[in-house]
C-alpha positions as a Python dict, from the first residue, in 0.01 Angstrom:
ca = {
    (1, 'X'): (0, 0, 0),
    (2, 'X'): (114, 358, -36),
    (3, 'X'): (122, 634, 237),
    (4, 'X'): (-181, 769, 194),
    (5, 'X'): (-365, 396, 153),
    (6, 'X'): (-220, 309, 491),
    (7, 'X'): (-350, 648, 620),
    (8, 'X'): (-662, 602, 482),
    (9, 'X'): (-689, 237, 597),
    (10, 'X'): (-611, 384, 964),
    (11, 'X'): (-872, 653, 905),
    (12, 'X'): (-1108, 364, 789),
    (13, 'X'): (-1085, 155, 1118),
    (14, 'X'): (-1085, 427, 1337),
    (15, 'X'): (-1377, 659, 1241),
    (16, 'X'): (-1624, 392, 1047),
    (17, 'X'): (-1504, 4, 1150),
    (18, 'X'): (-1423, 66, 1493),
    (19, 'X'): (-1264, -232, 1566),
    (20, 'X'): (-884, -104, 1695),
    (21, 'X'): (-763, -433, 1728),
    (22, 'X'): (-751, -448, 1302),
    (23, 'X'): (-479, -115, 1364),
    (24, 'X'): (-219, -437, 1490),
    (25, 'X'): (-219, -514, 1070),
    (26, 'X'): (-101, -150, 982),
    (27, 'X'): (80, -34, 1246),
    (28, 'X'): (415, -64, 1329),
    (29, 'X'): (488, -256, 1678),
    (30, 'X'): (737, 70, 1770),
    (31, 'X'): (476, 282, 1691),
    (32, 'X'): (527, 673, 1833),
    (33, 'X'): (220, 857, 1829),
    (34, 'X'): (220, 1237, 1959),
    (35, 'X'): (-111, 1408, 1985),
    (36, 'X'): (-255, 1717, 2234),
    (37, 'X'): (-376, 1434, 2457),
    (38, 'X'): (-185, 1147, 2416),
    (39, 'X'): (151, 999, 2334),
    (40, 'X'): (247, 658, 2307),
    (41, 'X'): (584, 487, 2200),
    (42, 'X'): (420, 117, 2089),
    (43, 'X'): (145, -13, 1874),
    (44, 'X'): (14, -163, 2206),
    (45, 'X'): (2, 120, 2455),
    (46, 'X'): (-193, 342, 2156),
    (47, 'X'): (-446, 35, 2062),
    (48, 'X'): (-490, -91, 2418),
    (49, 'X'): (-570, 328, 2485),
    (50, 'X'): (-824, 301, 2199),
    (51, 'X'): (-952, -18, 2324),
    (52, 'X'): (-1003, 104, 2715),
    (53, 'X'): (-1114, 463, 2575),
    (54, 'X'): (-1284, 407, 2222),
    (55, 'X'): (-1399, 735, 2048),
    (56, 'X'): (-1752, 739, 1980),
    (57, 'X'): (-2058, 930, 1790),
    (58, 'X'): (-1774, 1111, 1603),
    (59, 'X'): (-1691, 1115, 1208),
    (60, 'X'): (-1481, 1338, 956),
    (61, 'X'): (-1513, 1506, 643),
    (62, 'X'): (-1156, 1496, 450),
    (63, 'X'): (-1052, 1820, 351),
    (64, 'X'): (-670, 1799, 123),
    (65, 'X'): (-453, 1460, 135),
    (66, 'X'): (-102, 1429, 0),
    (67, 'X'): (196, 1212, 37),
    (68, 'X'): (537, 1149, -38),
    (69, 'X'): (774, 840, -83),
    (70, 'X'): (762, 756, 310),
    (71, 'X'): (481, 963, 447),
    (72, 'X'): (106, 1088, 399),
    (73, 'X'): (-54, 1417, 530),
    (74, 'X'): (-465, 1406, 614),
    (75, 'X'): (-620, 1684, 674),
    (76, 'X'): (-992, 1684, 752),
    (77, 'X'): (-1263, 1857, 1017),
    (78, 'X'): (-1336, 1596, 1265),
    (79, 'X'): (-1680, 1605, 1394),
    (80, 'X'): (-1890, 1506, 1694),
    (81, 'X'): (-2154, 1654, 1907),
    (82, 'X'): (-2053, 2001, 2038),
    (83, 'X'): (-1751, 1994, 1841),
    (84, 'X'): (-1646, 2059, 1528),
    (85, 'X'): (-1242, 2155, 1459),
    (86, 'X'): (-966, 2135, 1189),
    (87, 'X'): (-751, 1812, 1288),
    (88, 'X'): (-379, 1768, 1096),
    (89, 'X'): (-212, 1397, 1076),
    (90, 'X'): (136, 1328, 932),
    (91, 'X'): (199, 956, 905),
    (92, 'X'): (511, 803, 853),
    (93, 'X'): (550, 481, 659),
    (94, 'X'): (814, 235, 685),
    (95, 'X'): (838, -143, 547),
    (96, 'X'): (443, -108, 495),
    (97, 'X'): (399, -34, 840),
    (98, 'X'): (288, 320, 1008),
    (99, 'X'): (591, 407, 1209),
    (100, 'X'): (492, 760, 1339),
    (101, 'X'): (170, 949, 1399),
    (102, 'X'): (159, 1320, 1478),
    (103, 'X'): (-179, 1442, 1548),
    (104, 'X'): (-222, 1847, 1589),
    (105, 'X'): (-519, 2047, 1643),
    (106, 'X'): (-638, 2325, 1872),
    (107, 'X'): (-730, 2179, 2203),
    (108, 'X'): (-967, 2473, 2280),
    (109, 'X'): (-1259, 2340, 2038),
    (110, 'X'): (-1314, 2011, 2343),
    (111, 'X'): (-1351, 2257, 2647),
}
């Protein structure tokens, strides 16, 4: 898969399938993920956070995509009730694998 089919495929099981333990296929076991709320340095701690804290009643509308040789870029408004804000995710790809997640969006929009 390219970048942005990986990031895509993540997108998939995390807004519309829901089922986090299919993220153990795409991501990388060294996984670092850095968002406003959480960080995590393996596939495990992020999926088992998913798992014990699953996001609900939420979905996204994709606003500009692009990658490169080794990385993908969403961009998209993420959407639930009460809250509506521009989200950012740079994933990292390496031997077919998501190595690195950065998430980045204004914290203010969930107070």
């Amino acid at each position: 898969m390219t970048p942005l089919q990986l990031a895509l495929k993540y997108m998939d099981i995390v807004f519309s399938n829901g089922d986090m333990m299919q993220l153990k296929g795409i991501l990388a076991q060294d996984l670092v993920f850095n968002g406003p709320f959480h960080q995590s340095n393996t596939a495990k701690d992020y999926i088992d956070s998913m798992v014990e804290a699953p996001p609900e009643d939420f979905e996204y509308k994709l606003i500009q995509s692009f990658e490169t040789a080794s990385s993908a870029c969403l961009i998209y408004e993420f959407i639930k009730p009460g809250v509506s804000t521009t989200m950012a995710q740079v994933f990292e790809i390496k031997n077919d694998k998501i190595i690195e997640i950065q998430l980045i969006f204004d914290t203010a929009a969930f107070q």
